[in-house]
């Protein structure tokens, strides 16, 4: 992927500002490099989603369709095994609210 081609595209103004800010902070050598990185990340995401879809299709072909109840159970079990990184969780699974005191 070393061959480069010029591209003309319309992009949301806030994204252009973010790209220019990244260049100004030294996080990207240029706006073009920032956009190129974003496109690469999008491509990698699309490839992962396609691989996941293929895996699920193969699994369901062998074991039958994954039901909504099985998905809810798996999500609940994953939440129960999760290790909180930031703050405690309330009983319902939403972040616990802490009051900050001034000072």
GROMACS .gro file of N, CA and C in nm:
model
  309
    1UNK      N    1   0.082  -0.119   0.000
    1UNK     CA    2   0.000   0.000   0.000
    1UNK      C    3   0.087   0.126   0.000
    2UNK      N    4   0.201   0.124  -0.063
    2UNK     CA    5   0.286   0.241  -0.068
    2UNK      C    6   0.250   0.336  -0.181
    3UNK      N    7   0.176   0.288  -0.279
    3UNK     CA    8   0.137   0.375  -0.389
    3UNK      C    9   0.027   0.468  -0.342
    4UNK      N   10   0.044   0.597  -0.362
    4UNK     CA   11  -0.052   0.697  -0.316
    4UNK      C   12  -0.130   0.751  -0.434
    5UNK      N   13  -0.257   0.785  -0.407
    5UNK     CA   14  -0.342   0.849  -0.506
    5UNK      C   15  -0.409   0.969  -0.440
    6UNK      N   16  -0.428   1.072  -0.518
    6UNK     CA   17  -0.495   1.191  -0.468
    6UNK      C   18  -0.644   1.162  -0.457
    7UNK      N   19  -0.707   1.218  -0.354
    7UNK     CA   20  -0.850   1.198  -0.330
    7UNK      C   21  -0.914   1.331  -0.298
    8UNK      N   22  -1.028   1.355  -0.356
    8UNK     CA   23  -1.105   1.474  -0.323
    8UNK      C   24  -1.233   1.425  -0.257
    9UNK      N   25  -1.258   1.472  -0.134
    9UNK     CA   26  -1.376   1.427  -0.061
    9UNK      C   27  -1.430   1.540   0.025
   10UNK      N   28  -1.559   1.541   0.044
   10UNK     CA   29  -1.622   1.637   0.136
   10UNK      C   30  -1.624   1.575   0.274
   11UNK      N   31  -1.576   1.652   0.372
   11UNK     CA   32  -1.564   1.601   0.509
   11UNK      C   33  -1.626   1.702   0.603
   12UNK      N   34  -1.690   1.655   0.709
   12UNK     CA   35  -1.750   1.745   0.808
   12UNK      C   36  -1.644   1.839   0.864
   13UNK      N   37  -1.682   1.963   0.883
   13UNK     CA   38  -1.589   2.067   0.929
   13UNK      C   39  -1.526   2.032   1.064
   14UNK      N   40  -1.603   1.972   1.154
   14UNK     CA   41  -1.546   1.938   1.285
   14UNK      C   42  -1.438   1.831   1.273
   15UNK      N   43  -1.448   1.745   1.174
   15UNK     CA   44  -1.343   1.644   1.153
   15UNK      C   45  -1.217   1.707   1.097
   16UNK      N   46  -1.233   1.806   1.011
   16UNK     CA   47  -1.117   1.878   0.958
   16UNK      C   48  -1.047   1.952   1.073
   17UNK      N   49  -1.126   2.015   1.160
   17UNK     CA   50  -1.066   2.084   1.275
   17UNK      C   51  -0.991   1.984   1.364
   18UNK      N   52  -1.048   1.867   1.385
   18UNK     CA   53  -0.982   1.765   1.467
   18UNK      C   54  -0.852   1.719   1.401
   19UNK      N   55  -0.853   1.703   1.271
   19UNK     CA   56  -0.731   1.661   1.199
   19UNK      C   57  -0.624   1.767   1.211
   20UNK      N   58  -0.662   1.892   1.189
   20UNK     CA   59  -0.564   2.002   1.199
   20UNK      C   60  -0.511   2.014   1.341
   21UNK      N   61  -0.597   1.993   1.440
   21UNK     CA   62  -0.553   1.998   1.580
   21UNK      C   63  -0.454   1.885   1.609
   22UNK      N   64  -0.479   1.767   1.554
   22UNK     CA   65  -0.387   1.654   1.573
   22UNK      C   66  -0.250   1.686   1.513
   23UNK      N   67  -0.250   1.751   1.398
   23UNK     CA   68  -0.123   1.790   1.335
   23UNK      C   69  -0.054   1.895   1.422
   24UNK      N   70  -0.130   1.993   1.471
   24UNK     CA   71  -0.072   2.099   1.554
   24UNK      C   72  -0.011   2.043   1.683
   25UNK      N   73  -0.071   1.940   1.739
   25UNK     CA   74  -0.021   1.877   1.862
   25UNK      C   75   0.091   1.778   1.834
   26UNK      N   76   0.120   1.755   1.707
   26UNK     CA   77   0.226   1.661   1.673
   26UNK      C   78   0.183   1.515   1.675
   27UNK      N   79   0.054   1.492   1.674
   27UNK     CA   80   0.004   1.354   1.677
   27UNK      C   81  -0.007   1.293   1.538
   28UNK      N   82   0.005   1.377   1.436
   28UNK     CA   83   0.002   1.329   1.298
   28UNK      C   84   0.092   1.421   1.216
   29UNK      N   85   0.164   1.366   1.120
   29UNK     CA   86   0.253   1.452   1.041
   29UNK      C   87   0.178   1.545   0.945
   30UNK      N   88   0.055   1.508   0.908
   30UNK     CA   89  -0.023   1.590   0.815
   30UNK      C   90  -0.169   1.552   0.823
   31UNK      N   91  -0.254   1.639   0.769
   31UNK     CA   92  -0.397   1.607   0.761
   31UNK      C   93  -0.416   1.484   0.673
   32UNK      N   94  -0.340   1.475   0.565
   32UNK     CA   95  -0.351   1.357   0.477
   32UNK      C   96  -0.318   1.230   0.552
   33UNK      N   97  -0.214   1.232   0.635
   33UNK     CA   98  -0.178   1.113   0.713
   33UNK      C   99  -0.287   1.080   0.813
   34UNK      N  100  -0.348   1.182   0.873
   34UNK     CA  101  -0.456   1.161   0.970
   34UNK      C  102  -0.575   1.094   0.901
   35UNK      N  103  -0.611   1.144   0.783
   35UNK     CA  104  -0.722   1.085   0.707
   35UNK      C  105  -0.687   0.943   0.664
   36UNK      N  106  -0.564   0.921   0.619
   36UNK     CA  107  -0.520   0.788   0.578
   36UNK      C  108  -0.532   0.689   0.694
   37UNK      N  109  -0.488   0.732   0.813
   37UNK     CA  110  -0.500   0.646   0.932
   37UNK      C  111  -0.647   0.613   0.961
   38UNK      N  112  -0.734   0.714   0.949
   38UNK     CA  113  -0.876   0.692   0.975
   38UNK      C  114  -0.934   0.591   0.875
   39UNK      N  115  -0.897   0.603   0.748
   39UNK     CA  116  -0.946   0.508   0.648
   39UNK      C  117  -0.893   0.368   0.674
   40UNK      N  118  -0.767   0.359   0.717
   40UNK     CA  119  -0.709   0.228   0.751
   40UNK      C  120  -0.785   0.165   0.867
   41UNK      N  121  -0.814   0.244   0.971
   41UNK     CA  122  -0.889   0.191   1.086
   41UNK      C  123  -1.029   0.146   1.044
   42UNK      N  124  -1.094   0.219   0.957
   42UNK     CA  125  -1.227   0.182   0.907
   42UNK      C  126  -1.219   0.050   0.830
   43UNK      N  127  -1.118   0.037   0.745
   43UNK     CA  128  -1.100  -0.088   0.669
   43UNK      C  129  -1.076  -0.205   0.763
   44UNK      N  130  -0.991  -0.187   0.864
   44UNK     CA  131  -0.964  -0.294   0.960
   44UNK      C  132  -1.091  -0.333   1.034
   45UNK      N  133  -1.172  -0.234   1.072
   45UNK     CA  134  -1.299  -0.261   1.141
   45UNK      C  135  -1.393  -0.341   1.051
   46UNK      N  136  -1.406  -0.298   0.926
   46UNK     CA  137  -1.492  -0.369   0.832
   46UNK      C  138  -1.448  -0.515   0.815
   47UNK      N  139  -1.319  -0.537   0.807
   47UNK     CA  140  -1.268  -0.674   0.793
   47UNK      C  141  -1.299  -0.758   0.916
   48UNK      N  142  -1.286  -0.698   1.035
   48UNK     CA  143  -1.319  -0.772   1.158
   48UNK      C  144  -1.467  -0.806   1.163
   49UNK      N  145  -1.552  -0.713   1.120
   49UNK     CA  146  -1.697  -0.738   1.120
   49UNK      C  147  -1.734  -0.848   1.021
   50UNK      N  148  -1.668  -0.848   0.906
   50UNK     CA  149  -1.693  -0.954   0.807
   50UNK      C  150  -1.648  -1.090   0.860
   51UNK      N  151  -1.534  -1.093   0.928
   51UNK     CA  152  -1.485  -1.219   0.986
   51UNK      C  153  -1.578  -1.267   1.096
   52UNK      N  154  -1.628  -1.175   1.177
   52UNK     CA  155  -1.721  -1.212   1.284
   52UNK      C  156  -1.851  -1.266   1.225
   53UNK      N  157  -1.902  -1.201   1.121
   53UNK     CA  158  -2.025  -1.248   1.056
   53UNK      C  159  -2.005  -1.388   0.999
   54UNK      N  160  -1.890  -1.412   0.939
   54UNK     CA  161  -1.862  -1.545   0.884
   54UNK      C  162  -1.853  -1.649   0.996
   55UNK      N  163  -1.790  -1.613   1.108
   55UNK     CA  164  -1.780  -1.704   1.220
   55UNK      C  165  -1.918  -1.739   1.275
   56UNK      N  166  -2.002  -1.637   1.295
   56UNK     CA  167  -2.137  -1.660   1.348
   56UNK      C  168  -2.217  -1.746   1.251
   57UNK      N  169  -2.207  -1.718   1.122
   57UNK     CA  170  -2.281  -1.798   1.023
   57UNK      C  171  -2.237  -1.944   1.027
   58UNK      N  172  -2.107  -1.968   1.037
   58UNK     CA  173  -2.057  -2.106   1.043
   58UNK      C  174  -2.102  -2.174   1.172
   59UNK      N  175  -2.096  -2.099   1.284
   59UNK     CA  176  -2.139  -2.155   1.413
   59UNK      C  177  -2.287  -2.193   1.408
   60UNK      N  178  -2.369  -2.100   1.357
   60UNK     CA  179  -2.513  -2.127   1.351
   60UNK      C  180  -2.546  -2.239   1.252
   61UNK      N  181  -2.470  -2.252   1.146
   61UNK     CA  182  -2.493  -2.362   1.051
   61UNK      C  183  -2.469  -2.496   1.120
   62UNK      N  184  -2.374  -2.499   1.211
   62UNK     CA  185  -2.341  -2.624   1.280
   62UNK      C  186  -2.429  -2.649   1.402
   63UNK      N  187  -2.459  -2.541   1.480
   63UNK     CA  188  -2.526  -2.558   1.609
   63UNK      C  189  -2.667  -2.502   1.617
   64UNK      N  190  -2.713  -2.438   1.511
   64UNK     CA  191  -2.845  -2.376   1.514
   64UNK      C  192  -2.835  -2.228   1.549
   65UNK      N  193  -2.944  -2.157   1.522
   65UNK     CA  194  -2.947  -2.012   1.542
   65UNK      C  195  -2.927  -1.975   1.689
   66UNK      N  196  -2.848  -1.871   1.711
   66UNK     CA  197  -2.829  -1.818   1.846
   66UNK      C  198  -2.953  -1.735   1.878
   67UNK      N  199  -3.019  -1.769   1.986
   67UNK     CA  200  -3.146  -1.704   2.021
   67UNK      C  201  -3.122  -1.575   2.099
   68UNK      N  202  -3.220  -1.485   2.098
   68UNK     CA  203  -3.209  -1.364   2.179
   68UNK      C  204  -3.188  -1.395   2.328
   69UNK      N  205  -3.250  -1.500   2.378
   69UNK     CA  206  -3.232  -1.538   2.518
   69UNK      C  207  -3.088  -1.582   2.545
   70UNK      N  208  -3.029  -1.656   2.453
   70UNK     CA  209  -2.889  -1.696   2.470
   70UNK      C  210  -2.797  -1.574   2.469
   71UNK      N  211  -2.828  -1.476   2.386
   71UNK     CA  212  -2.748  -1.353   2.383
   71UNK      C  213  -2.761  -1.275   2.513
   72UNK      N  214  -2.884  -1.266   2.566
   72UNK     CA  215  -2.904  -1.196   2.694
   72UNK      C  216  -2.829  -1.267   2.806
   73UNK      N  217  -2.834  -1.401   2.809
   73UNK     CA  218  -2.764  -1.478   2.911
   73UNK      C  219  -2.613  -1.458   2.900
   74UNK      N  220  -2.561  -1.461   2.780
   74UNK     CA  221  -2.417  -1.442   2.760
   74UNK      C  222  -2.374  -1.302   2.803
   75UNK      N  223  -2.455  -1.201   2.771
   75UNK     CA  224  -2.422  -1.064   2.811
   75UNK      C  225  -2.424  -1.051   2.963
   76UNK      N  226  -2.522  -1.112   3.027
   76UNK     CA  227  -2.530  -1.106   3.173
   76UNK      C  228  -2.409  -1.174   3.236
   77UNK      N  229  -2.373  -1.291   3.186
   77UNK     CA  230  -2.257  -1.363   3.239
   77UNK      C  231  -2.128  -1.283   3.218
   78UNK      N  232  -2.117  -1.216   3.105
   78UNK     CA  233  -1.997  -1.135   3.078
   78UNK      C  234  -1.991  -1.017   3.176
   79UNK      N  235  -2.105  -0.953   3.202
   79UNK     CA  236  -2.108  -0.842   3.298
   79UNK      C  237  -2.069  -0.889   3.438
   80UNK      N  238  -2.115  -1.008   3.476
   80UNK     CA  239  -2.085  -1.061   3.609
   80UNK      C  240  -1.936  -1.091   3.624
   81UNK      N  241  -1.869  -1.129   3.516
   81UNK     CA  242  -1.726  -1.161   3.521
   81UNK      C  243  -1.638  -1.038   3.503
   82UNK      N  244  -1.696  -0.928   3.458
   82UNK     CA  245  -1.618  -0.808   3.428
   82UNK      C  246  -1.554  -0.750   3.554
   83UNK      N  247  -1.438  -0.695   3.537
   83UNK     CA  248  -1.367  -0.629   3.647
   83UNK      C  249  -1.380  -0.479   3.624
   84UNK      N  250  -1.449  -0.409   3.715
   84UNK     CA  251  -1.465  -0.264   3.698
   84UNK      C  252  -1.330  -0.194   3.700
   85UNK      N  253  -1.312  -0.102   3.610
   85UNK     CA  254  -1.188  -0.027   3.602
   85UNK      C  255  -1.206   0.112   3.662
   86UNK      N  256  -1.324   0.167   3.646
   86UNK     CA  257  -1.354   0.300   3.698
   86UNK      C  258  -1.476   0.295   3.787
   87UNK      N  259  -1.456   0.311   3.915
   87UNK     CA  260  -1.568   0.322   4.008
   87UNK      C  261  -1.652   0.197   4.021
   88UNK      N  262  -1.739   0.200   4.117
   88UNK     CA  263  -1.828   0.087   4.145
   88UNK      C  264  -1.950   0.096   4.055
   89UNK      N  265  -2.015  -0.015   4.037
   89UNK     CA  266  -2.138  -0.021   3.959
   89UNK      C  267  -2.257  -0.039   4.054
   90UNK      N  268  -2.369   0.020   4.015
   90UNK     CA  269  -2.490   0.002   4.095
   90UNK      C  270  -2.549  -0.134   4.063
   91UNK      N  271  -2.654  -0.170   4.132
   91UNK     CA  272  -2.717  -0.301   4.114
   91UNK      C  273  -2.769  -0.319   3.973
   92UNK      N  274  -2.823  -0.214   3.912
   92UNK     CA  275  -2.880  -0.224   3.778
   92UNK      C  276  -2.775  -0.222   3.668
   93UNK      N  277  -2.647  -0.202   3.703
   93UNK     CA  278  -2.543  -0.204   3.604
   93UNK      C  279  -2.501  -0.067   3.553
   94UNK      N  280  -2.571   0.039   3.596
   94UNK     CA  281  -2.528   0.172   3.554
   94UNK      C  282  -2.423   0.224   3.652
   95UNK      N  283  -2.341   0.316   3.607
   95UNK     CA  284  -2.235   0.365   3.696
   95UNK      C  285  -2.292   0.425   3.824
   96UNK      N  286  -2.230   0.393   3.935
   96UNK     CA  287  -2.272   0.450   4.062
   96UNK      C  288  -2.234   0.598   4.063
   97UNK      N  289  -2.322   0.680   4.116
   97UNK     CA  290  -2.295   0.824   4.120
   97UNK      C  291  -2.229   0.859   4.252
   98UNK      N  292  -2.123   0.934   4.241
   98UNK     CA  293  -2.055   0.983   4.360
   98UNK      C  294  -2.064   1.134   4.360
   99UNK      N  295  -2.090   1.190   4.475
   99UNK     CA  296  -2.089   1.335   4.486
   99UNK      C  297  -1.949   1.382   4.517
  100UNK      N  298  -1.908   1.481   4.443
  100UNK     CA  299  -1.777   1.538   4.468
  100UNK      C  300  -1.792   1.656   4.561
  101UNK      N  301  -1.706   1.659   4.658
  101UNK     CA  302  -1.710   1.773   4.750
  101UNK      C  303  -1.604   1.872   4.710
  102UNK      N  304  -1.638   2.001   4.715
  102UNK     CA  305  -1.538   2.100   4.678
  102UNK      C  306  -1.421   2.099   4.774
  103UNK      N  307  -1.304   2.129   4.722
  103UNK     CA  308  -1.193   2.143   4.813
  103UNK      C  309  -1.082   2.062   4.775
   0.00000   0.00000   0.00000
